[in-house]
Amino acid sequence: MSMTLPQGWRDAVGDELSKPYFKDLDAFLAEERTNEEVFPPEDEVFTALELTPFDDVKVVILGQDPYHDDGQAHGLSFSVKPGIKTPPSLVNMYKELESDLGYPRPSHGNLVHWAQQGVLMINAVLTVRAHKPNSHKSKGWEKFTTAVIKALSQRRAPMIFVLWGGFAKKKAKLVADHHVVILGTHPSPLSARNGFFGSKPFSTINGHLDEFGLEPIDWRLPEP
């Protein structure tokens, strides 16, 4: 595997890459990429960690599985590459953003601007076989991303963990008490009307950042 961790993350979770489970994952991915199309491209698997250095994380937004259709996944949860149609869950996030803060809905689904401000947008599983959702579930990625969450939790500087939906909420037990955990309904079309709409997550996050003495997130996304 040609994936390498950025330095700050290497110090925090680099030991994971030498553990037996990760070596098994590495072998699995090598075979998958030889025989199947895998998303995101190999050089984008750790995009979330590259764009948001370990010491700069202010907010964690945990997703579950990468998008599995052509050209979508690029290593950030909920985000898609420029020029790709905004997926339904992100459309609902934009609707709530407009309701919460009054910002107009962006014309694109690329969330790099958020990541560059300290919002770690990471999925629990970092790869997927093309057009087969959850196809890389239980292959080892969950252990790695759990290690990421634990390493962040051990940081003394407080941060905010945003856990939407049943899967993400299970990670709350990994988070130390000096951090803030925001539990909520997932923004997917199946569940958004059952509690996501009206939850005001974006202003809530910024309110906590203000309490921490940290710069709030500018949730407005620049047009390409």
mmCIF file of C-alpha atoms in Angstrom:
data_model
loop_
_atom_site.group_PDB
_atom_site.id
_atom_site.type_symbol
_atom_site.label_atom_id
_atom_site.label_comp_id
_atom_site.label_asym_id
_atom_site.label_seq_id
_atom_site.Cartn_x
_atom_site.Cartn_y
_atom_site.Cartn_z
ATOM 1 C CA MET A 1 0.000 0.000 0.000
ATOM 2 C CA SER A 2 1.377 3.373 -0.955
ATOM 3 C CA MET A 3 -0.770 5.208 1.619
ATOM 4 C CA THR A 4 1.277 7.094 4.166
ATOM 5 C CA LEU A 5 0.050 9.001 7.182
ATOM 6 C CA PRO A 6 0.806 12.711 7.594
ATOM 7 C CA GLN A 7 3.411 13.323 10.315
ATOM 8 C CA GLY A 8 1.121 14.467 13.112
ATOM 9 C CA TRP A 9 -1.171 11.511 12.583
ATOM 10 C CA ARG A 10 1.813 9.196 12.281
ATOM 11 C CA ASP A 11 2.805 10.161 15.812
ATOM 12 C CA ALA A 12 -0.755 9.608 17.051
ATOM 13 C CA VAL A 13 -1.802 6.376 15.303
ATOM 14 C CA GLY A 14 1.174 5.316 13.184
ATOM 15 C CA ASP A 15 1.678 2.172 15.250
ATOM 16 C CA GLU A 16 -1.622 0.855 13.891
ATOM 17 C CA LEU A 17 -0.094 0.364 10.443
ATOM 18 C CA SER A 18 2.307 -2.277 11.740
ATOM 19 C CA LYS A 19 -0.324 -4.310 13.598
ATOM 20 C CA PRO A 20 -1.486 -7.668 12.204
ATOM 21 C CA TYR A 21 -5.028 -6.468 11.449
ATOM 22 C CA PHE A 22 -3.722 -3.597 9.318
ATOM 23 C CA LYS A 23 -1.349 -5.860 7.435
ATOM 24 C CA ASP A 24 -4.327 -8.104 6.675
ATOM 25 C CA LEU A 25 -6.293 -5.042 5.555
ATOM 26 C CA ASP A 26 -3.383 -3.969 3.376
ATOM 27 C CA ALA A 27 -3.300 -7.375 1.686
ATOM 28 C CA PHE A 28 -7.064 -7.342 1.192
ATOM 29 C CA LEU A 29 -6.946 -3.898 -0.419
ATOM 30 C CA ALA A 30 -4.083 -4.872 -2.707
ATOM 31 C CA GLU A 31 -6.115 -7.819 -3.994
ATOM 32 C CA GLU A 32 -9.262 -5.704 -4.317
ATOM 33 C CA ARG A 33 -7.502 -3.010 -6.310
ATOM 34 C CA THR A 34 -5.991 -5.660 -8.575
ATOM 35 C CA ASN A 35 -9.324 -7.324 -9.332
ATOM 36 C CA GLU A 36 -11.963 -4.653 -8.717
ATOM 37 C CA GLU A 37 -12.504 -0.908 -8.891
ATOM 38 C CA VAL A 38 -12.101 0.600 -5.424
ATOM 39 C CA PHE A 39 -13.085 4.061 -4.193
ATOM 40 C CA PRO A 40 -11.571 6.452 -3.329
ATOM 41 C CA PRO A 41 -8.322 6.302 -5.322
ATOM 42 C CA GLU A 42 -5.398 5.062 -3.253
ATOM 43 C CA ASP A 43 -3.812 8.485 -2.944
ATOM 44 C CA GLU A 44 -7.056 9.932 -1.508
ATOM 45 C CA VAL A 45 -7.784 7.356 1.199
ATOM 46 C CA PHE A 46 -6.299 9.561 3.927
ATOM 47 C CA THR A 47 -7.546 12.897 2.550
ATOM 48 C CA ALA A 48 -9.345 13.710 5.816
ATOM 49 C CA LEU A 49 -6.133 13.260 7.804
ATOM 50 C CA GLU A 50 -4.090 15.242 5.291
ATOM 51 C CA LEU A 51 -6.439 18.224 5.239
ATOM 52 C CA THR A 52 -6.985 18.327 9.010
ATOM 53 C CA PRO A 53 -3.760 17.835 11.002
ATOM 54 C CA PHE A 54 -4.026 16.050 14.342
ATOM 55 C CA ASP A 55 -3.254 19.131 16.425
ATOM 56 C CA ASP A 56 -5.704 21.282 14.454
ATOM 57 C CA VAL A 57 -8.837 19.142 14.909
ATOM 58 C CA LYS A 58 -11.656 21.163 16.457
ATOM 59 C CA VAL A 59 -14.656 19.145 15.268
ATOM 60 C CA VAL A 60 -15.076 15.496 14.231
ATOM 61 C CA ILE A 61 -17.956 14.581 11.917
ATOM 62 C CA LEU A 62 -18.060 10.805 11.649
ATOM 63 C CA GLY A 63 -19.478 9.092 8.591
ATOM 64 C CA GLN A 64 -19.857 5.376 7.993
ATOM 65 C CA ASP A 65 -18.942 4.223 4.472
ATOM 66 C CA PRO A 66 -17.507 6.058 1.436
ATOM 67 C CA TYR A 67 -19.774 6.896 -1.468
ATOM 68 C CA HIS A 68 -19.669 4.006 -3.922
ATOM 69 C CA ASP A 69 -20.616 5.557 -7.253
ATOM 70 C CA ASP A 70 -18.207 6.837 -9.893
ATOM 71 C CA GLY A 71 -16.168 9.911 -9.011
ATOM 72 C CA GLN A 72 -17.848 10.584 -5.665
ATOM 73 C CA ALA A 73 -15.552 9.462 -2.845
ATOM 74 C CA HIS A 74 -12.373 11.436 -2.211
ATOM 75 C CA GLY A 75 -11.585 10.676 1.414
ATOM 76 C CA LEU A 76 -13.911 13.092 3.262
ATOM 77 C CA SER A 77 -17.138 11.938 4.869
ATOM 78 C CA PHE A 78 -20.279 13.376 3.232
ATOM 79 C CA SER A 79 -18.169 15.260 0.643
ATOM 80 C CA VAL A 80 -17.867 14.703 -3.097
ATOM 81 C CA LYS A 81 -15.445 15.987 -5.692
ATOM 82 C CA PRO A 82 -16.173 19.188 -7.615
ATOM 83 C CA GLY A 83 -18.534 18.625 -10.516
ATOM 84 C CA ILE A 84 -20.273 15.655 -8.883
ATOM 85 C CA LYS A 85 -23.972 15.921 -7.992
ATOM 86 C CA THR A 86 -24.519 16.678 -4.297
ATOM 87 C CA PRO A 87 -25.699 13.444 -2.585
ATOM 88 C CA PRO A 88 -29.044 13.396 -0.716
ATOM 89 C CA SER A 89 -27.605 13.361 2.827
ATOM 90 C CA LEU A 90 -25.461 16.388 2.061
ATOM 91 C CA VAL A 91 -28.440 18.147 0.461
ATOM 92 C CA ASN A 92 -30.229 17.719 3.791
ATOM 93 C CA MET A 93 -27.184 19.059 5.655
ATOM 94 C CA TYR A 94 -27.311 22.128 3.407
ATOM 95 C CA LYS A 95 -31.039 22.561 4.079
ATOM 96 C CA GLU A 96 -30.346 22.526 7.816
ATOM 97 C CA LEU A 97 -27.396 24.886 7.370
ATOM 98 C CA GLU A 98 -29.677 27.345 5.580
ATOM 99 C CA SER A 99 -32.324 27.015 8.301
ATOM 100 C CA ASP A 100 -29.780 27.220 11.126
ATOM 101 C CA LEU A 101 -27.494 30.037 9.979
ATOM 102 C CA GLY A 102 -29.249 31.513 6.950
ATOM 103 C CA TYR A 103 -26.495 30.580 4.510
ATOM 104 C CA PRO A 104 -27.666 29.798 0.974
ATOM 105 C CA ARG A 105 -27.243 26.230 -0.186
ATOM 106 C CA PRO A 106 -23.976 25.711 -2.085
ATOM 107 C CA SER A 107 -24.103 24.619 -5.710
ATOM 108 C CA HIS A 108 -21.559 21.826 -5.094
ATOM 109 C CA GLY A 109 -20.793 19.102 -2.552
ATOM 110 C CA ASN A 110 -17.116 19.639 -1.881
ATOM 111 C CA LEU A 111 -16.387 20.135 1.837
ATOM 112 C CA VAL A 112 -12.633 20.762 1.698
ATOM 113 C CA HIS A 113 -13.189 24.276 3.093
ATOM 114 C CA TRP A 114 -14.615 22.794 6.299
ATOM 115 C CA ALA A 115 -11.777 20.293 6.618
ATOM 116 C CA GLN A 116 -9.167 23.019 6.248
ATOM 117 C CA GLN A 117 -10.658 24.835 9.245
ATOM 118 C CA GLY A 118 -10.298 21.915 11.633
ATOM 119 C CA VAL A 119 -13.368 19.792 10.860
ATOM 120 C CA LEU A 120 -12.170 16.182 10.600
ATOM 121 C CA MET A 121 -14.624 14.554 8.216
ATOM 122 C CA ILE A 122 -13.773 10.886 8.440
ATOM 123 C CA ASN A 123 -15.673 7.698 7.691
ATOM 124 C CA ALA A 124 -15.452 4.631 9.900
ATOM 125 C CA VAL A 125 -14.527 2.617 6.786
ATOM 126 C CA LEU A 126 -12.179 4.355 4.361
ATOM 127 C CA THR A 127 -12.606 2.319 1.163
ATOM 128 C CA VAL A 128 -15.369 0.573 -0.755
ATOM 129 C CA ARG A 129 -15.716 -1.579 -3.866
ATOM 130 C CA ALA A 130 -17.356 0.318 -6.700
ATOM 131 C CA HIS A 131 -21.167 0.195 -6.598
ATOM 132 C CA LYS A 132 -21.203 -2.179 -3.601
ATOM 133 C CA PRO A 133 -21.959 -0.281 -0.369
ATOM 134 C CA ASN A 134 -20.396 -1.642 2.823
ATOM 135 C CA SER A 135 -18.281 -4.088 0.808
ATOM 136 C CA HIS A 136 -15.166 -3.256 2.886
ATOM 137 C CA LYS A 137 -16.971 -3.397 6.204
ATOM 138 C CA SER A 138 -15.290 -5.480 8.946
ATOM 139 C CA LYS A 139 -11.989 -5.752 7.055
ATOM 140 C CA GLY A 140 -10.010 -3.705 9.574
ATOM 141 C CA TRP A 141 -10.774 -0.086 8.869
ATOM 142 C CA GLU A 142 -13.072 0.158 11.887
ATOM 143 C CA LYS A 143 -10.186 -0.732 14.188
ATOM 144 C CA PHE A 144 -8.026 1.940 12.606
ATOM 145 C CA THR A 145 -10.635 4.700 12.788
ATOM 146 C CA THR A 146 -11.481 3.724 16.361
ATOM 147 C CA ALA A 147 -7.798 4.272 17.128
ATOM 148 C CA VAL A 148 -8.093 7.723 15.514
ATOM 149 C CA ILE A 149 -11.042 8.609 17.743
ATOM 150 C CA LYS A 150 -9.268 7.312 20.849
ATOM 151 C CA ALA A 151 -6.126 9.303 20.043
ATOM 152 C CA LEU A 152 -8.175 12.471 19.613
ATOM 153 C CA SER A 153 -10.059 11.775 22.822
ATOM 154 C CA GLN A 154 -6.754 11.615 24.699
ATOM 155 C CA ARG A 155 -5.831 15.102 23.516
ATOM 156 C CA ARG A 156 -6.086 17.640 26.316
ATOM 157 C CA ALA A 157 -7.458 20.365 24.077
ATOM 158 C CA PRO A 158 -11.273 20.049 23.962
ATOM 159 C CA MET A 159 -13.067 19.345 20.716
ATOM 160 C CA ILE A 160 -16.527 18.453 19.487
ATOM 161 C CA PHE A 161 -17.565 15.017 18.259
ATOM 162 C CA VAL A 162 -20.643 15.018 16.001
ATOM 163 C CA LEU A 163 -22.227 11.570 15.933
ATOM 164 C CA TRP A 164 -25.265 11.313 13.663
ATOM 165 C CA GLY A 165 -27.233 8.064 13.487
ATOM 166 C CA GLY A 166 -27.132 4.796 15.391
ATOM 167 C CA PHE A 167 -23.783 3.621 14.054
ATOM 168 C CA ALA A 168 -21.937 6.812 14.948
ATOM 169 C CA LYS A 169 -23.596 7.150 18.361
ATOM 170 C CA LYS A 170 -21.945 3.902 19.451
ATOM 171 C CA LYS A 171 -18.608 5.730 19.329
ATOM 172 C CA ALA A 172 -19.653 8.133 22.091
ATOM 173 C CA LYS A 173 -18.266 5.771 24.729
ATOM 174 C CA LEU A 174 -14.767 6.319 23.301
ATOM 175 C CA VAL A 175 -14.847 10.062 23.994
ATOM 176 C CA ALA A 176 -13.414 11.507 27.221
ATOM 177 C CA ASP A 177 -15.580 13.756 29.376
ATOM 178 C CA HIS A 178 -13.700 17.003 28.667
ATOM 179 C CA HIS A 179 -14.881 16.953 25.056
ATOM 180 C CA VAL A 180 -18.362 17.777 23.761
ATOM 181 C CA VAL A 181 -20.433 15.056 22.080
ATOM 182 C CA ILE A 182 -23.353 16.044 19.857
ATOM 183 C CA LEU A 183 -25.664 13.111 19.227
ATOM 184 C CA GLY A 184 -28.271 13.405 16.505
ATOM 185 C CA THR A 185 -30.336 11.887 13.754
ATOM 186 C CA HIS A 186 -28.542 11.015 10.533
ATOM 187 C CA PRO A 187 -29.188 13.491 7.690
ATOM 188 C CA SER A 188 -30.094 10.750 5.203
ATOM 189 C CA PRO A 189 -33.484 11.023 3.456
ATOM 190 C CA LEU A 190 -34.663 8.004 5.461
ATOM 191 C CA SER A 191 -34.255 9.711 8.826
ATOM 192 C CA ALA A 192 -33.663 13.454 8.486
ATOM 193 C CA ARG A 193 -37.282 14.382 9.226
ATOM 194 C CA ASN A 194 -37.135 12.393 12.466
ATOM 195 C CA GLY A 195 -34.899 14.841 14.264
ATOM 196 C CA PHE A 196 -32.105 16.110 12.036
ATOM 197 C CA PHE A 197 -34.082 19.037 10.632
ATOM 198 C CA GLY A 198 -34.314 21.702 13.287
ATOM 199 C CA SER A 199 -31.397 20.355 15.345
ATOM 200 C CA LYS A 200 -29.200 23.417 14.557
ATOM 201 C CA PRO A 201 -25.882 21.515 14.647
ATOM 202 C CA PHE A 202 -23.820 24.199 12.943
ATOM 203 C CA SER A 203 -24.646 27.017 15.346
ATOM 204 C CA THR A 204 -24.364 24.575 18.257
ATOM 205 C CA ILE A 205 -20.848 23.602 17.192
ATOM 206 C CA ASN A 206 -19.793 27.222 16.870
ATOM 207 C CA GLY A 207 -21.277 28.034 20.264
ATOM 208 C CA HIS A 208 -19.110 25.368 21.879
ATOM 209 C CA LEU A 209 -16.023 26.512 19.970
ATOM 210 C CA ASP A 210 -16.633 30.015 21.283
ATOM 211 C CA GLU A 211 -16.800 28.587 24.824
ATOM 212 C CA PHE A 212 -13.457 26.888 24.199
ATOM 213 C CA GLY A 213 -11.962 30.181 23.011
ATOM 214 C CA LEU A 214 -11.539 28.805 19.499
ATOM 215 C CA GLU A 215 -12.313 30.387 16.152
ATOM 216 C CA PRO A 216 -15.769 29.296 14.932
ATOM 217 C CA ILE A 217 -16.128 27.382 11.673
ATOM 218 C CA ASP A 218 -17.100 29.399 8.613
ATOM 219 C CA TRP A 219 -19.702 26.981 7.283
ATOM 220 C CA ARG A 220 -20.194 28.958 4.057
ATOM 221 C CA LEU A 221 -18.657 27.101 1.148
ATOM 222 C CA PRO A 222 -16.945 29.132 -1.574
ATOM 223 C CA GLU A 223 -18.280 28.602 -5.054
ATOM 224 C CA PRO A 224 -15.791 26.916 -7.419
#
